[in-house]
Coordinates of C-alpha atoms in Angstrom, one line a residue:
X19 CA 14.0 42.6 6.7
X20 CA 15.8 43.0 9.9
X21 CA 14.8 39.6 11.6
X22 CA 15.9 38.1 8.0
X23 CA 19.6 40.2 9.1
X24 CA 19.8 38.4 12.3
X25 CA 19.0 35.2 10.9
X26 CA 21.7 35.4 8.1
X27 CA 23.9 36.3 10.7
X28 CA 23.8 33.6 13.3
X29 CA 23.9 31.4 10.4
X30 CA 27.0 33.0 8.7
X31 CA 28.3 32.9 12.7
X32 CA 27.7 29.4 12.9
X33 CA 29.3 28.4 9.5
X34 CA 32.5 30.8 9.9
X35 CA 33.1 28.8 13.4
X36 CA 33.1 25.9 11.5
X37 CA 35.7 27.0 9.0
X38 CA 37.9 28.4 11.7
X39 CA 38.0 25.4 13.6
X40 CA 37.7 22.5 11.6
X41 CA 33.5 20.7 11.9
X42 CA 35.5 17.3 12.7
X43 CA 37.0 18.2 15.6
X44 CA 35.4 16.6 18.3
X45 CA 35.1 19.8 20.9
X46 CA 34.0 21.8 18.2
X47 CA 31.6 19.7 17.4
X48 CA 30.2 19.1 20.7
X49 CA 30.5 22.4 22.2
X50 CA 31.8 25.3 20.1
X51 CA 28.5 25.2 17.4
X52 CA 25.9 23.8 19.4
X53 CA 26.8 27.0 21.5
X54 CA 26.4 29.3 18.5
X55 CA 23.7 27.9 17.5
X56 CA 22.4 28.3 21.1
X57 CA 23.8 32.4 21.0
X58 CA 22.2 32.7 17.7
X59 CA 18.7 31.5 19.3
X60 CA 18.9 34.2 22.1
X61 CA 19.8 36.9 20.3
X62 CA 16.8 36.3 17.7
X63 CA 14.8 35.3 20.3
X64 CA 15.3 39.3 22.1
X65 CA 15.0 41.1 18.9
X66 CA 11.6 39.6 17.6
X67 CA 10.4 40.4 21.4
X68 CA 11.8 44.0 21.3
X69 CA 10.5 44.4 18.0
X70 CA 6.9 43.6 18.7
X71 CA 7.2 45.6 22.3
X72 CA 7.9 48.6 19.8
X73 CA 11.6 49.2 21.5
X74 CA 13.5 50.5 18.4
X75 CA 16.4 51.1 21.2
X76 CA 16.6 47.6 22.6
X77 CA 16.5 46.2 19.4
X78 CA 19.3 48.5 17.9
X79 CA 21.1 46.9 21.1
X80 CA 20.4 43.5 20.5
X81 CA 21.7 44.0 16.8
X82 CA 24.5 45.8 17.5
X83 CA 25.8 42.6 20.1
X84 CA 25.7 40.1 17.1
X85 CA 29.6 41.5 16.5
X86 CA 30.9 41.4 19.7
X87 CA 28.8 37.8 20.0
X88 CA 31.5 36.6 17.5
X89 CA 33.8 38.7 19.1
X90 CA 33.8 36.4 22.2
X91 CA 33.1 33.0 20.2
X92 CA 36.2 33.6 18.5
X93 CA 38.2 34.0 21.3
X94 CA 36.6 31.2 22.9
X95 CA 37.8 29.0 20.4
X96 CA 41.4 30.1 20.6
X97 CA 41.3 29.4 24.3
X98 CA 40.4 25.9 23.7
X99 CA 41.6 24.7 20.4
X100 CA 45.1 24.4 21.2
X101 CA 44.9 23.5 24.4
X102 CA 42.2 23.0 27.3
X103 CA 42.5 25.7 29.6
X104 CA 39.1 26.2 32.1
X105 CA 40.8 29.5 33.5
X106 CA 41.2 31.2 30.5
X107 CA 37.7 29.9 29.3
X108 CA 36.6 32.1 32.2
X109 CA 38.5 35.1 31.8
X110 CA 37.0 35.3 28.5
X111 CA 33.9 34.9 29.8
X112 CA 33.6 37.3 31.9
X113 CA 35.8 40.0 30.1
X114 CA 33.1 39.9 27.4
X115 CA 30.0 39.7 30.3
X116 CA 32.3 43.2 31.6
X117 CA 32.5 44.3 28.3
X118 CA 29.3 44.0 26.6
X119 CA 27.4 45.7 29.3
X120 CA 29.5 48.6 30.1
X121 CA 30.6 47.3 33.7
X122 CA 33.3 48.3 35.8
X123 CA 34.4 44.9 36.9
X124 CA 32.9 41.5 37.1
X125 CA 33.8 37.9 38.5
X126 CA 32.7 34.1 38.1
X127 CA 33.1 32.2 41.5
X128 CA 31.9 28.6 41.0
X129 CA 30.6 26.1 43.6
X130 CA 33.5 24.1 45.5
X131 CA 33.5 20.3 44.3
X132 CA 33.4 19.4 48.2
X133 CA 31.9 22.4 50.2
X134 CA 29.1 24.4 50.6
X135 CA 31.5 27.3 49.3
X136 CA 32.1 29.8 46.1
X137 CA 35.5 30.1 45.0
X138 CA 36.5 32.8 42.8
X139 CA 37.8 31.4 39.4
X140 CA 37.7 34.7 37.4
X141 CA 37.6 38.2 37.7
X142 CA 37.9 41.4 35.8
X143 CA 39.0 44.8 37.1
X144 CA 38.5 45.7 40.8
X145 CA 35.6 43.8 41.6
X146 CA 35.5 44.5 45.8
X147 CA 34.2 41.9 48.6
X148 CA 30.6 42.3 49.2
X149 CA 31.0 42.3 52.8
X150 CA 33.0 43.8 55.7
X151 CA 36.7 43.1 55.2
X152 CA 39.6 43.0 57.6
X153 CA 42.2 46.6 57.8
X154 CA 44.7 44.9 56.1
X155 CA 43.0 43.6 52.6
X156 CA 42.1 47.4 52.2
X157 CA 45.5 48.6 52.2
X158 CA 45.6 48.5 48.5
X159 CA 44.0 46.8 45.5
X160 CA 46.4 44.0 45.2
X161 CA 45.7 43.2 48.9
X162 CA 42.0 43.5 48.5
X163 CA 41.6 41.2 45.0
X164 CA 44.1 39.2 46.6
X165 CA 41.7 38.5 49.9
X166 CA 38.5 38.5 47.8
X167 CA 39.9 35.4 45.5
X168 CA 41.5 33.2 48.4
X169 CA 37.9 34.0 51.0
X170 CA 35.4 31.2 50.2
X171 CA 31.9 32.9 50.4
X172 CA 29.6 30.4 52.4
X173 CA 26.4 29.6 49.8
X174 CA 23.2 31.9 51.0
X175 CA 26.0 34.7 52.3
X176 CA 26.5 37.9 50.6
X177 CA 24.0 38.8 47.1
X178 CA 26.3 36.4 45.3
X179 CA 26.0 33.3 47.9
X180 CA 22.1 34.7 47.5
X181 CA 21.6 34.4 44.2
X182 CA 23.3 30.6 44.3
X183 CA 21.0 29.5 46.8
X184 CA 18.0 30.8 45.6
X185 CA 18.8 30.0 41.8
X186 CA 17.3 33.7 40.8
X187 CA 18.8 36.6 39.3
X188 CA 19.5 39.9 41.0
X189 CA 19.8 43.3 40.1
X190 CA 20.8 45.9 42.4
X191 CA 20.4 49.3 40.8
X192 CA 21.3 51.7 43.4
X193 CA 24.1 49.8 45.9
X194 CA 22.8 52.8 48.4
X195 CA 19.2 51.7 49.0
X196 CA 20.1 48.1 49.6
X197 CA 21.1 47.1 53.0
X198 CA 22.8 44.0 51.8
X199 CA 25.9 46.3 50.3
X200 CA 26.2 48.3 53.7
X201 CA 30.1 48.0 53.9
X202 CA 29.9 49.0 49.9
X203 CA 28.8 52.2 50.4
X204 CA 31.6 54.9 52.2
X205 CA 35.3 53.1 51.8
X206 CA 36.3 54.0 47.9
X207 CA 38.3 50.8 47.8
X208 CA 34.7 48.8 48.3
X209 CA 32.4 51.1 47.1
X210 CA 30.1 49.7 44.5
X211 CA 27.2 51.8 42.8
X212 CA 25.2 49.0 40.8
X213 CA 25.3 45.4 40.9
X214 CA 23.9 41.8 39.0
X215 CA 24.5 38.4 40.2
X216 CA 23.2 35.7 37.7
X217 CA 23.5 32.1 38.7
X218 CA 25.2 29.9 36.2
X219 CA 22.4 27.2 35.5
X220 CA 22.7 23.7 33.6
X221 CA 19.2 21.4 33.8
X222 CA 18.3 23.3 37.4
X223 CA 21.4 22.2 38.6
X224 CA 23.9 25.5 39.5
X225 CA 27.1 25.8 38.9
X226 CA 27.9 29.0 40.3
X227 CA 27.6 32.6 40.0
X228 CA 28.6 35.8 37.3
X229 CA 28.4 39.1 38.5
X230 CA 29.0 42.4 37.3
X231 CA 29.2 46.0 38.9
X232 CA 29.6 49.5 38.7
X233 CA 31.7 51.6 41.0
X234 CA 31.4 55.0 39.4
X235 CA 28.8 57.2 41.8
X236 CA 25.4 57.7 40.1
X237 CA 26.4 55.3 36.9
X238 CA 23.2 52.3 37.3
X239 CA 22.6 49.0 35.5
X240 CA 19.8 49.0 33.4
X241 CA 17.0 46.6 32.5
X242 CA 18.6 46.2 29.3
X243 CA 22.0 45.4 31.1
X244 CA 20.0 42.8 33.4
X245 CA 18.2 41.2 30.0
X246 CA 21.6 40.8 28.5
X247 CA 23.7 39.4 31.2
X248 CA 21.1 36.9 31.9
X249 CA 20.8 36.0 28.6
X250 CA 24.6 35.3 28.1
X251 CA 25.0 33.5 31.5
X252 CA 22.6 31.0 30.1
X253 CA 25.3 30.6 27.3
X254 CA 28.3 30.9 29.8
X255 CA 26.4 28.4 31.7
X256 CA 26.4 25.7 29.1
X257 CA 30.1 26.4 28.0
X258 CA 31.1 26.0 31.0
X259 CA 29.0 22.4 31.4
X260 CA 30.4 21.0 28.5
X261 CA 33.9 22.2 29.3
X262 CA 33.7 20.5 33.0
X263 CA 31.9 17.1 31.3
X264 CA 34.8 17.6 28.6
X265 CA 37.8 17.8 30.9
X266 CA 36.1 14.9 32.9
X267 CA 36.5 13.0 30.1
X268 CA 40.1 13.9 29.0
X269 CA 40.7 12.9 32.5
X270 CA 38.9 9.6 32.7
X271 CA 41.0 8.6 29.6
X272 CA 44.0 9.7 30.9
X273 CA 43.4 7.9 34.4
X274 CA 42.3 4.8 32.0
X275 CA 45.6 4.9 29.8
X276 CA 47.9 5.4 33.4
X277 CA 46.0 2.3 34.6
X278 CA 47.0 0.4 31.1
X279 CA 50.6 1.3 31.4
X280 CA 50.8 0.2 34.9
X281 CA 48.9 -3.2 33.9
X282 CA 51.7 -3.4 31.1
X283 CA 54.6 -3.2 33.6
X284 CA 52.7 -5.5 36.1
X285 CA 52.6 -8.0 33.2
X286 CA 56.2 -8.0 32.5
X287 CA 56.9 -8.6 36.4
X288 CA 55.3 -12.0 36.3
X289 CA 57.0 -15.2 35.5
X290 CA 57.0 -14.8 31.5
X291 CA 57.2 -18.9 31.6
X292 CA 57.0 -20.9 34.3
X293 CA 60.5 -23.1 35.3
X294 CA 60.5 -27.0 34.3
X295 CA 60.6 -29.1 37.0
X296 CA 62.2 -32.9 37.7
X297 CA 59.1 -34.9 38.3
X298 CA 56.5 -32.3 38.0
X299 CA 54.5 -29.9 36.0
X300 CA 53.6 -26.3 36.6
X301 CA 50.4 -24.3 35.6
X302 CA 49.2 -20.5 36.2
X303 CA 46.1 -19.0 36.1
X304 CA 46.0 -15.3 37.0
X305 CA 42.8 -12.7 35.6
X306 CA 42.7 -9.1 37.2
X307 CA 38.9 -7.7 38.5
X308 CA 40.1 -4.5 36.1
X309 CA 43.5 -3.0 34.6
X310 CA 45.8 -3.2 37.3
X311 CA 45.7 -6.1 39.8
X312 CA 46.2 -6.7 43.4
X313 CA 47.5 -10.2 42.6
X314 CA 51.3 -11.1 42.9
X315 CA 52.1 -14.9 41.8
X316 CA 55.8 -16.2 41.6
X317 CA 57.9 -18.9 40.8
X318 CA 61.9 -18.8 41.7
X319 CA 64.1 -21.6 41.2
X320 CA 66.7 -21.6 44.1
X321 CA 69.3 -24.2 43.2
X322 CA 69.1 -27.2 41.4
X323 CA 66.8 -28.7 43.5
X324 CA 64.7 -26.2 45.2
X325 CA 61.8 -23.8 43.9
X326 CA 59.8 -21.3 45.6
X327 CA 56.2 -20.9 45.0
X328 CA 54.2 -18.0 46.2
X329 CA 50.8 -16.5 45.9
X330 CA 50.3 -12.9 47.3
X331 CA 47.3 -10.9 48.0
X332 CA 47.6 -7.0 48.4
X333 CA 44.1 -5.4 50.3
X334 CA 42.8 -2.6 48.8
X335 CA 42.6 -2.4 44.1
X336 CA 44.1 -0.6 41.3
X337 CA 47.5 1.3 41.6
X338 CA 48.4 1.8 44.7
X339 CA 47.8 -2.3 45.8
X340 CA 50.1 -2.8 42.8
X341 CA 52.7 -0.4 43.8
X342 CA 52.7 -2.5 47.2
X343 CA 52.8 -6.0 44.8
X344 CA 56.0 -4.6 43.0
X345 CA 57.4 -4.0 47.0
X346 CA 57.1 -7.4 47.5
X347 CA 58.0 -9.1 44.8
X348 CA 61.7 -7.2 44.9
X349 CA 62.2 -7.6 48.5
X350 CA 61.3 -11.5 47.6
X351 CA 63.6 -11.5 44.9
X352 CA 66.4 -10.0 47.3
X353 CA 65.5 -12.6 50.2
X354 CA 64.9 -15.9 48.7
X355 CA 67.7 -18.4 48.8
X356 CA 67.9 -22.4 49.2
X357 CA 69.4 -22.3 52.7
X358 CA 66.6 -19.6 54.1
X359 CA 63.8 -21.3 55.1
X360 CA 59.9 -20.6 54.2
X361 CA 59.3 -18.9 57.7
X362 CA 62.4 -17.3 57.3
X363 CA 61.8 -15.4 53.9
X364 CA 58.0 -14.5 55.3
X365 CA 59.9 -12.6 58.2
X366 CA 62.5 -10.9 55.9
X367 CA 59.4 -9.7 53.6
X368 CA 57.5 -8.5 56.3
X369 CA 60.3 -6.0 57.9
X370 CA 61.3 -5.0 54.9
X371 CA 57.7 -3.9 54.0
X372 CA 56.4 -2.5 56.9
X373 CA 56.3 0.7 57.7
X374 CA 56.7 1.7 53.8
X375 CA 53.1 1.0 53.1
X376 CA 49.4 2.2 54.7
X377 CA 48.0 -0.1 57.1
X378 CA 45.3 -0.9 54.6
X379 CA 47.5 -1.8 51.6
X380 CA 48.4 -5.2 54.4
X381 CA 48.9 -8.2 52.3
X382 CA 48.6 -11.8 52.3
X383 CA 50.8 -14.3 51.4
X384 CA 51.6 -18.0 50.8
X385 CA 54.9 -19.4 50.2
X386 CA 56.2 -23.1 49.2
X387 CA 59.6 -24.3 49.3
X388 CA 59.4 -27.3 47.4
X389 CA 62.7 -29.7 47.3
X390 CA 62.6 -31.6 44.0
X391 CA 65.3 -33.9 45.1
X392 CA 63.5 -34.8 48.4
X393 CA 59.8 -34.8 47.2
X394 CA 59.4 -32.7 50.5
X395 CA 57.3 -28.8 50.4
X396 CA 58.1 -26.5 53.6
X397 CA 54.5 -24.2 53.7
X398 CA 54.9 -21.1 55.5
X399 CA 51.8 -18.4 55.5
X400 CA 51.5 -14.3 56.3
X401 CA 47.4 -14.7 56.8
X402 CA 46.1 -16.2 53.2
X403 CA 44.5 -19.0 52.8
X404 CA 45.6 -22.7 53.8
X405 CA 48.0 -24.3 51.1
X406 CA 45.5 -26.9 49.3
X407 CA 46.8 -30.4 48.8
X408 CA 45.8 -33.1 47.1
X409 CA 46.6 -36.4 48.4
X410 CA 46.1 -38.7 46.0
X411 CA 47.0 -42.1 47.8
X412 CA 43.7 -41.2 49.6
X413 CA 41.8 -39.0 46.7
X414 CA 41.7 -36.4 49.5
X415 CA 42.1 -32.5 49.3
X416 CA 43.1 -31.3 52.6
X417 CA 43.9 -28.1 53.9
X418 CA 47.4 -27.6 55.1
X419 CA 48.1 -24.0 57.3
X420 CA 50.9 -22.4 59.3
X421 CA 50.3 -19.2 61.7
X422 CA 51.1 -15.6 60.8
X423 CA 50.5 -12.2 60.5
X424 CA 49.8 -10.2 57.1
X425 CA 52.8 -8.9 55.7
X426 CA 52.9 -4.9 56.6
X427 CA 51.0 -4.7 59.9
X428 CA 53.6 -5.7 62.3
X429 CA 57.6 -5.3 62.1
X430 CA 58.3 -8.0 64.5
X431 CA 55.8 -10.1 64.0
X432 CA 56.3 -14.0 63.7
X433 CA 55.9 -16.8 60.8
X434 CA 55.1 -20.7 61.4
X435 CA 55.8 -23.4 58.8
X436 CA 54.5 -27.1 57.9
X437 CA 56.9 -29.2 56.5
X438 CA 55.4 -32.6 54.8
X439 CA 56.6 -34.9 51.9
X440 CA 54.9 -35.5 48.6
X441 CA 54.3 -38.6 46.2
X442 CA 53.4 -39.0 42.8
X443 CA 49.9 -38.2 41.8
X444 CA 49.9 -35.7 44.9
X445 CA 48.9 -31.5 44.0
X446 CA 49.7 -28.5 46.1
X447 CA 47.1 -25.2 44.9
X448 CA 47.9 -21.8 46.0
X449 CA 45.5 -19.5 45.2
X450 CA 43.5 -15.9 46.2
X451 CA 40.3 -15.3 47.7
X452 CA 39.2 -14.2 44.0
X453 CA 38.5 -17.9 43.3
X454 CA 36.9 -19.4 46.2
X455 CA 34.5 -16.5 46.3
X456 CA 33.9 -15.8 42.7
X457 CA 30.2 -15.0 42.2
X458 CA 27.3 -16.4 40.6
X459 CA 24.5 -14.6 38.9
X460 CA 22.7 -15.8 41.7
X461 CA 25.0 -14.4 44.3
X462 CA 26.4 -17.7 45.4
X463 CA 30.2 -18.4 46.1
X464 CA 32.2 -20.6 44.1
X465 CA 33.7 -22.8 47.6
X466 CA 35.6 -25.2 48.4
X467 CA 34.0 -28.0 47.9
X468 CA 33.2 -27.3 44.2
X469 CA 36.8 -26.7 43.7
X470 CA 37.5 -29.6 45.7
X471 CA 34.9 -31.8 43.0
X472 CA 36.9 -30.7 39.9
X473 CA 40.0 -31.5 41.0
X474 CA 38.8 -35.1 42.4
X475 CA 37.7 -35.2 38.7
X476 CA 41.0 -33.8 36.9
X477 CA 43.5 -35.1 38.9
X478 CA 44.9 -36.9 36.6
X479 CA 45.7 -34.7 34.3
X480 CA 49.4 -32.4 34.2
X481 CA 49.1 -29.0 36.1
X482 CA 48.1 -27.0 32.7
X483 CA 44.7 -29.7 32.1
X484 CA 43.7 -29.5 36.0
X485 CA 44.0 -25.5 36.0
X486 CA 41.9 -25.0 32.5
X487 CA 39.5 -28.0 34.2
X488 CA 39.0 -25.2 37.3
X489 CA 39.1 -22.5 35.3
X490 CA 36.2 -23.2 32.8
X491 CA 34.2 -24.6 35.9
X492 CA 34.4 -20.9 37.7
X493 CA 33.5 -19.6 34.4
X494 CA 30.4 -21.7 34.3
X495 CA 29.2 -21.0 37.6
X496 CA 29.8 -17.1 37.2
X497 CA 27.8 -17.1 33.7
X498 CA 29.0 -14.1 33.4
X499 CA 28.3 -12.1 36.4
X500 CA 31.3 -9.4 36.6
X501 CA 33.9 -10.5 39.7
X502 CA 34.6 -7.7 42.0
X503 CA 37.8 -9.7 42.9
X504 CA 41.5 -10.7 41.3
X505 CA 41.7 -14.6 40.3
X506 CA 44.6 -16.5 41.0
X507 CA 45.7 -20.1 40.9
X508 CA 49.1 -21.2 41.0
X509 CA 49.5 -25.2 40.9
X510 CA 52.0 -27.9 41.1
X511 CA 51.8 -31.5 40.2
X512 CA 54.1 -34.6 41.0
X513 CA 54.5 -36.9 38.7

C-alpha cells in the first residue's frame, strides 16, 4: 500500500509539472519532466530498499521528502520558465540540498571552462574555506564568503577539489578526527563540525562539486543525510547538464542569428546592380564559405568615362574579417576619384586602415581603373592575385601584376601599377583565392589552367555567359565537397 503511495505520487508530481508549465514547451519537455520522472525513480527506488532492510525510519524519511521534492521542482520551474537564469538554478539547488538535510550551509563550485580550478557558483549560509585563510578574510563573514567565492580551489586540493578528482563521495562525520579540516577546527569563523562533498556527475564526466556542512559543535551528518544528498546530486547533476547543453544552444542560435544580420548588412553594401558600360559588359559572381564573408567586390563609376573595379580579400572569416571589409569599402568610397590614380587610391586605403585593424585581419586587394573613352585599364595591387587578362587577338590569358604590400601591415608602405590598353574581344578577371583553390572531393585544386580552359572556350560570350560558364565548371569539379573559402569573380568584357 505504501509503495502504491509513492507511485501515485511521482506520477501526480510528474503530471501537475506538466499542467504548471505547459508539456509543449520545449525546456519543459526536455528537462523539467524527464527530471521528475528521474526524482520519482530515486525516491521509489530508496523506499522499496529501506522497506525490505526493515528501516521503518528511513523510509518515513524517504516519504516524508516526496513534498519538499515538489517543493524544489516547483521552484525550479519558476527559475527557468520566464527566463534562463544558471545562478538562480543553483541557488535553488542548493537551498533545497541545505534544506532537506538539515545543514548549516552548503555550496556548488563547478569546474572552470579553461582551468584545472573550482569556482564557486552558489552558496547558502556561512559555508567557511576548507583551508588556512589569510588575517584579513576572517575579519568578518562578509570578508570571509567574499574570499571563499573569488579563491579558485586547484582540483585534488582541499575535500571538495578531493572529491572532484577522485569522482567519489565523502562524508566527514566528525570535522575533529580528520586531519584534512585542521584549520576548521579552533577559529569560530571556520569551524565546521560535519561535512559531505558529492561530485556532480553526467555520463562519468564531472561537473563539479555540492557540499554541505554543519558548524554547530557535536551536531553530525548521518548515513541517511549522505544517502540523500547523493541521491539528489545525481538529479542536481543532470539539471544542471541539460541547463549548460540548453544555454549552449540558446547561444549557438543567437551567435547564428548575429551572423545572419551581419550577412544581411554585408549584402546591402555590395553593388545592388552593377553600372552599364560604353563598349562593355559587367558580370559578378560572389558565394561566402558561411554567413558572413571575408570577400569585398566593387564597382564605382568615377566620371563619365572612368570606372573602378576592385576585388578585396580580408585574412581571417566571419565577423570580425567583415567588420575590416566594411573599413575598406568606406575609406574606398571616400578616396576614389577620376584624377587619383590606381597606385594612388591603394596608398590612401592602406593609411587609412592601418593601425585600426589586427595584424591578422591584413587584406588583399586588386584595383582597376578602367577608361572607357581610352580603352586603357591602370592595375594597381596590395598582395592579391595578378589581374587575369584575356587577350583575345592572341586567345591568350596572361597574368598581369604590380608590387605591393597587403593593405593594414604597413603605414607607409608603397603601391606599383601596370598601365596597358584593351581591344574588343579582350577580358580582365579579378577574383579571390576562393576560386583558384576551390576543392575537389578528391582534394585537388581548381587552378589556373582549368580556369584558363573555360574561358578560351566562353570567350565569346558577354561577361554574365563567361562567369555562369566558370561558375558551373567550379561547381562540377567540387561535386559537392564543402569550400572552406569565399568565391569571388568580378569580370569585364570589351566589346
Amino acid at each position: 500500500m505504501e509503495t502504491r503511495f509513492v507511485i501515485i505520487a511521482g506520477l501526480f508530481l510528474v503530471q501537475v509539472i506538466g499542467l504548471l508549465y505547459g508539456y509543449a514547451a520545449p525546456l519543459i519537455h526536455n528537462l523539467l519532466l524527464p527530471a521528475a520522472a528521474l526524482i520519482h525513480f530515486y525516491v521509489l527506488l530508496a523506499y522499496n530498499r529501506h522497506l525490505h532492510d526493515e528501516s521503518r525510519q528511513a523510509v518515513q524519511f524517504y516519504s516524508t521528502n516526496l513534498d519538499s521534492t515538489f517543493e524544489f521542482m516547483e521552484n525550479l520551474g519558476n527559475a527557468i520558465t520566464a527566463k534562463i537564469d544558471l545562478p538562480r538554478v543553483l541557488e535553488i539547488i542548493i537551498a533545497s540540498a541545505v534544506h532537506n538535510i538539515g545543514a548549516d550551509a552548503g555550496a556548488i563550485l563547478m569546474i572552470d571552462e579553461y582551468e584545472d580550478v573550482l569556482r564557486v557558483r552558489a552558496t547558502r549560509g556561512i559555508y567557511p574555506p576548507l583551508a588556512p585563510v589569510p588575517a584579513l578574510a576572517r575579519v568578518n563573514t562578509a570578508a570571509l564568503k567574499r574570499y571563499f567565492q573569488e579563491t579558485p580551489i586547484p582540483i585534488g586540493e582541499t575535500i571538495l577539489g578531493e572529491a572532484v578528482k577522485s569522482g567519489q563521495a565523502l562524508l566527514v562525520r566528525d570535522a575533529r578526527e580528520d586531519p584534512r579540516l585542521g584549520a576548521n577546527r579552533e577559529d569560530d569563523i571556520l569551524f565546521v563540525s560535519s561535512l559531505i562533498a558529492v561530485p556532480l556527475v553526467v555520463s562519468k564526466r564531472v561537473l563539479g562539486v555540492i557540499s554541505t556542512l554543519k558548524r554547530a559543535e557535536n551536531r553530525h551528518f548521518q548515513d541517511t543525510d549522505f544517502q540523500h544528498l547523493k541521491t539528489f546530486a545525481e538529479y542536481a547533476s543532470i539539471t544542471i547538464d541539460n541547463l549548460y547543453t540548453y544555454l549552449e544552444v540558446l547561444e549557438k542560435r543567437q551567435m547564428e542569428r548575429e551572423v545572419d544580420i551581419a550577412a544581411e548588412i554585408q549584402q546591402k553594401l555590395l553593388p545592388g546592380e552593377l553600372p552599364k558600360l560604353v563598349g562593355g559588359s559587367l558580370a559578378v559572381h560572389s558565394r561566402p564559405a558561411r554567413g558572413v564573408s571575408g570577400d569585398y567586390y566593387d564597382v564605382l563609376p568615377l566620371d563619365q568615362d572612368k570606372v573602378a573595379l576592385l576585388v578585396c580579400d580580408v585574412a581571417g572569416k566571419g565577423i570580425p574579417a567583415a567588420m575590416v571589409m566594411i573599413m575598406i569599402r568606406s575609406i574606398t568610397h571616400l578616396l576614389v576619384s577620376p584624377r587619383l590614380e590606381a597606385a594612388a587610391t591603394l596608398t590612401g586605403i592602406n593609411r587609412g586602415i592601418t593601425g585600426r585593424i589586427d595584424v591578422d585581419h591584413f587584406a588583399t586587394l586588386g584595383l582597376v581603373i578602367y577608361d572607357q573613352a581610352r580603352r586603357q585599364a591602370v592595375y594597381a595591387n596590395a598582395a592579391h592575385l595578378p589581374l587575369l587578362v584575356w587577350r583575345a587577338s592572341a586567345s591568350k590569358l596572361l597574368r598581369v601584376d604590380a608590387e605591393g604590400l597587403p593593405i593594414g601591415v604597413e603605414r607607409e608602405g608603397k603601391y606599383g601599377q601596370r598601365r596597358f590598353d584593351l581591344e574588343r574581344g579582350d577580358i580582365l578577371i579579378l577574383c579571390t583565392d576562393g576560386i583558384l583553390e576551390a576543392m575537389s572531393p578528391r582534394n585537388e585544386q581548381y587552378g589556373l589552367k582549368r580556369l584558363a580552359d573555360v574561358v578560351q572556350a566562353a570567350c565569346g560570350l558577354p561577361a554574365n555567359g563567361l562567369v555562369q560558364a566558370i561558375r558551373a565548371d567550379i561547381e562540377r569539379h567540387a561535386a559537392g565537397a564543402r569550400q572552406h573559402d569565399d568565391q569571388t569573380l568580378l569580370v569585364l568584357r570589351i566589346e
